């Protein structure tokens, strides 16, 4: 694993545990543009997640709305036949298993979009 990827996994882990602490205490923990790193990691680990599920890697495009509500973050090839779109914060929470896909504002389309949303992760099994 490359050092930058390893550092990003630690960032994702600390962010997720921050949610675990602030949520039950009803403390605000607003999303910032820094979660872009976590979103990148979640998309980057999709081939691994598909492999764990016994499937080959699939092209999935992610079109996410940044926390500012205006900026768009895009990961994956433009021509992918499958996509996940919606709020980046929800995408990161689903990947960290702090929210289910059904609780999120994310939509999945194409042949592999729903599976990708279900398999999304920021951690190794």
PDB file of C-alpha atoms in Angstrom:
ATOM      1  CA  UNK A   1       0.000   0.000   0.000  1.00  0.00           C
ATOM      2  CA  UNK A   2       1.333   3.428  -0.892  1.00  0.00           C
ATOM      3  CA  UNK A   3       2.083   5.782   2.037  1.00  0.00           C
ATOM      4  CA  UNK A   4      -0.508   8.341   0.895  1.00  0.00           C
ATOM      5  CA  UNK A   5      -3.201   5.667   0.746  1.00  0.00           C
ATOM      6  CA  UNK A   6      -2.213   4.345   4.163  1.00  0.00           C
ATOM      7  CA  UNK A   7      -2.416   7.857   5.607  1.00  0.00           C
ATOM      8  CA  UNK A   8      -5.841   8.327   4.021  1.00  0.00           C
ATOM      9  CA  UNK A   9      -7.112   5.114   5.622  1.00  0.00           C
ATOM     10  CA  UNK A  10      -6.060   6.462   9.019  1.00  0.00           C
ATOM     11  CA  UNK A  11      -7.802   9.763   8.265  1.00  0.00           C
ATOM     12  CA  UNK A  12     -10.984   7.869   7.358  1.00  0.00           C
ATOM     13  CA  UNK A  13     -10.757   5.814  10.540  1.00  0.00           C
ATOM     14  CA  UNK A  14     -10.335   8.872  12.752  1.00  0.00           C
ATOM     15  CA  UNK A  15     -13.187  10.677  10.980  1.00  0.00           C
ATOM     16  CA  UNK A  16     -15.505   7.679  11.451  1.00  0.00           C
ATOM     17  CA  UNK A  17     -14.650   7.437  15.138  1.00  0.00           C
ATOM     18  CA  UNK A  18     -15.300  11.165  15.448  1.00  0.00           C
ATOM     19  CA  UNK A  19     -18.821  10.431  14.209  1.00  0.00           C
ATOM     20  CA  UNK A  20     -19.105   7.648  16.792  1.00  0.00           C
ATOM     21  CA  UNK A  21     -18.249  10.074  19.597  1.00  0.00           C
ATOM     22  CA  UNK A  22     -20.121  13.188  18.529  1.00  0.00           C
ATOM     23  CA  UNK A  23     -23.324  11.499  17.340  1.00  0.00           C
ATOM     24  CA  UNK A  24     -24.544  10.039  20.651  1.00  0.00           C
ATOM     25  CA  UNK A  25     -23.548  13.231  22.479  1.00  0.00           C
ATOM     26  CA  UNK A  26     -25.459  15.375  19.981  1.00  0.00           C
ATOM     27  CA  UNK A  27     -22.336  17.432  19.231  1.00  0.00           C
ATOM     28  CA  UNK A  28     -22.120  19.074  15.819  1.00  0.00           C
ATOM     29  CA  UNK A  29     -19.539  17.440  13.540  1.00  0.00           C
ATOM     30  CA  UNK A  30     -20.055  19.200  10.224  1.00  0.00           C
ATOM     31  CA  UNK A  31     -18.606  17.853   7.009  1.00  0.00           C
ATOM     32  CA  UNK A  32     -15.818  19.878   5.429  1.00  0.00           C
ATOM     33  CA  UNK A  33     -13.993  19.630   2.126  1.00  0.00           C
ATOM     34  CA  UNK A  34     -11.458  17.389   3.854  1.00  0.00           C
ATOM     35  CA  UNK A  35     -13.804  14.424   3.459  1.00  0.00           C
ATOM     36  CA  UNK A  36     -12.848  14.479  -0.222  1.00  0.00           C
ATOM     37  CA  UNK A  37      -9.934  12.260   0.794  1.00  0.00           C
ATOM     38  CA  UNK A  38     -12.338   9.760   2.342  1.00  0.00           C
ATOM     39  CA  UNK A  39     -14.578   9.816  -0.726  1.00  0.00           C
ATOM     40  CA  UNK A  40     -11.526   9.202  -2.930  1.00  0.00           C
ATOM     41  CA  UNK A  41     -10.514   6.251  -0.748  1.00  0.00           C
ATOM     42  CA  UNK A  42     -14.009   4.751  -0.855  1.00  0.00           C
ATOM     43  CA  UNK A  43     -14.075   4.929  -4.642  1.00  0.00           C
ATOM     44  CA  UNK A  44     -10.504   3.665  -4.913  1.00  0.00           C
ATOM     45  CA  UNK A  45     -11.314   0.562  -2.847  1.00  0.00           C
ATOM     46  CA  UNK A  46     -14.320  -0.483  -4.944  1.00  0.00           C
ATOM     47  CA  UNK A  47     -12.271  -3.054  -6.934  1.00  0.00           C
ATOM     48  CA  UNK A  48     -11.193  -4.623  -3.637  1.00  0.00           C
ATOM     49  CA  UNK A  49     -14.786  -4.658  -2.372  1.00  0.00           C
ATOM     50  CA  UNK A  50     -16.016  -6.303  -5.572  1.00  0.00           C
ATOM     51  CA  UNK A  51     -13.224  -8.891  -5.320  1.00  0.00           C
ATOM     52  CA  UNK A  52     -14.225  -9.753  -1.745  1.00  0.00           C
ATOM     53  CA  UNK A  53     -17.772 -10.261  -2.994  1.00  0.00           C
ATOM     54  CA  UNK A  54     -16.491 -12.700  -5.621  1.00  0.00           C
ATOM     55  CA  UNK A  55     -16.961 -10.354  -8.570  1.00  0.00           C
ATOM     56  CA  UNK A  56     -14.466  -8.769 -10.889  1.00  0.00           C
ATOM     57  CA  UNK A  57     -13.715  -5.061 -10.839  1.00  0.00           C
ATOM     58  CA  UNK A  58     -16.396  -2.858 -12.365  1.00  0.00           C
ATOM     59  CA  UNK A  59     -16.242   0.702 -13.635  1.00  0.00           C
ATOM     60  CA  UNK A  60     -18.382   2.903 -11.403  1.00  0.00           C
ATOM     61  CA  UNK A  61     -18.547   6.669 -11.690  1.00  0.00           C
ATOM     62  CA  UNK A  62     -19.182   8.682  -8.544  1.00  0.00           C
ATOM     63  CA  UNK A  63     -20.674  12.164  -8.867  1.00  0.00           C
ATOM     64  CA  UNK A  64     -20.773  13.610  -5.384  1.00  0.00           C
ATOM     65  CA  UNK A  65     -21.896  16.965  -4.046  1.00  0.00           C
ATOM     66  CA  UNK A  66     -19.278  18.479  -1.743  1.00  0.00           C
ATOM     67  CA  UNK A  67     -20.250  19.776   1.692  1.00  0.00           C
ATOM     68  CA  UNK A  68     -20.544  23.319   0.335  1.00  0.00           C
ATOM     69  CA  UNK A  69     -23.583  22.129  -1.643  1.00  0.00           C
ATOM     70  CA  UNK A  70     -22.229  23.544  -4.907  1.00  0.00           C
ATOM     71  CA  UNK A  71     -18.946  21.862  -5.795  1.00  0.00           C
ATOM     72  CA  UNK A  72     -19.021  18.505  -7.542  1.00  0.00           C
ATOM     73  CA  UNK A  73     -16.473  15.773  -6.861  1.00  0.00           C
ATOM     74  CA  UNK A  74     -16.124  13.171  -9.577  1.00  0.00           C
ATOM     75  CA  UNK A  75     -14.325   9.857  -9.374  1.00  0.00           C
ATOM     76  CA  UNK A  76     -14.135   7.141 -12.001  1.00  0.00           C
ATOM     77  CA  UNK A  77     -14.288   7.069 -15.774  1.00  0.00           C
ATOM     78  CA  UNK A  78     -16.680   9.345 -17.643  1.00  0.00           C
ATOM     79  CA  UNK A  79     -17.963   6.452 -19.741  1.00  0.00           C
ATOM     80  CA  UNK A  80     -18.769   4.081 -16.872  1.00  0.00           C
ATOM     81  CA  UNK A  81     -22.127   2.413 -17.315  1.00  0.00           C
ATOM     82  CA  UNK A  82     -22.776   2.475 -13.566  1.00  0.00           C
ATOM     83  CA  UNK A  83     -22.855   5.405 -11.172  1.00  0.00           C
ATOM     84  CA  UNK A  84     -23.418   6.556  -7.615  1.00  0.00           C
ATOM     85  CA  UNK A  85     -24.486  10.136  -7.037  1.00  0.00           C
ATOM     86  CA  UNK A  86     -25.515  12.312  -4.128  1.00  0.00           C
ATOM     87  CA  UNK A  87     -24.060  14.015  -1.056  1.00  0.00           C
ATOM     88  CA  UNK A  88     -20.381  13.302  -0.387  1.00  0.00           C
ATOM     89  CA  UNK A  89     -21.020  13.128   3.368  1.00  0.00           C
ATOM     90  CA  UNK A  90     -23.551  10.345   2.870  1.00  0.00           C
ATOM     91  CA  UNK A  91     -21.168   8.533   0.520  1.00  0.00           C
ATOM     92  CA  UNK A  92     -18.429   8.640   3.156  1.00  0.00           C
ATOM     93  CA  UNK A  93     -20.787   7.545   5.943  1.00  0.00           C
ATOM     94  CA  UNK A  94     -22.038   4.582   3.915  1.00  0.00           C
ATOM     95  CA  UNK A  95     -18.423   3.630   3.148  1.00  0.00           C
ATOM     96  CA  UNK A  96     -17.552   3.831   6.855  1.00  0.00           C
ATOM     97  CA  UNK A  97     -20.690   1.832   7.726  1.00  0.00           C
ATOM     98  CA  UNK A  98     -22.087   4.672   9.783  1.00  0.00           C
ATOM     99  CA  UNK A  99     -25.159   4.877   7.531  1.00  0.00           C
ATOM    100  CA  UNK A 100     -26.953   2.365   5.345  1.00  0.00           C
ATOM    101  CA  UNK A 101     -27.454   3.069   1.657  1.00  0.00           C
ATOM    102  CA  UNK A 102     -31.200   3.255   2.338  1.00  0.00           C
ATOM    103  CA  UNK A 103     -30.717   5.998   4.947  1.00  0.00           C
ATOM    104  CA  UNK A 104     -28.571   8.040   2.593  1.00  0.00           C
ATOM    105  CA  UNK A 105     -29.476  10.492  -0.112  1.00  0.00           C
ATOM    106  CA  UNK A 106     -27.428   8.496  -2.617  1.00  0.00           C
ATOM    107  CA  UNK A 107     -28.733   7.047  -5.851  1.00  0.00           C
ATOM    108  CA  UNK A 108     -27.169   4.187  -7.757  1.00  0.00           C
ATOM    109  CA  UNK A 109     -27.703   3.448 -11.425  1.00  0.00           C
ATOM    110  CA  UNK A 110     -26.514   1.029 -14.063  1.00  0.00           C
ATOM    111  CA  UNK A 111     -25.760  -2.662 -13.874  1.00  0.00           C
ATOM    112  CA  UNK A 112     -23.210  -2.372 -11.033  1.00  0.00           C
ATOM    113  CA  UNK A 113     -24.176   0.846  -9.229  1.00  0.00           C
ATOM    114  CA  UNK A 114     -26.465  -0.754  -6.630  1.00  0.00           C
ATOM    115  CA  UNK A 115     -23.872  -3.449  -5.833  1.00  0.00           C
ATOM    116  CA  UNK A 116     -21.131  -0.828  -5.563  1.00  0.00           C
ATOM    117  CA  UNK A 117     -23.237   1.185  -3.129  1.00  0.00           C
ATOM    118  CA  UNK A 118     -23.879  -1.933  -1.065  1.00  0.00           C
ATOM    119  CA  UNK A 119     -20.175  -2.958  -1.084  1.00  0.00           C
ATOM    120  CA  UNK A 120     -18.718   0.521  -0.521  1.00  0.00           C
ATOM    121  CA  UNK A 121     -15.999   0.621   2.155  1.00  0.00           C
ATOM    122  CA  UNK A 122     -13.002   2.530   3.483  1.00  0.00           C
ATOM    123  CA  UNK A 123     -11.410  -0.375   5.310  1.00  0.00           C
ATOM    124  CA  UNK A 124      -9.917  -3.808   4.666  1.00  0.00           C
ATOM    125  CA  UNK A 125     -11.932  -6.863   5.605  1.00  0.00           C
TER     126      UNK A 125
END
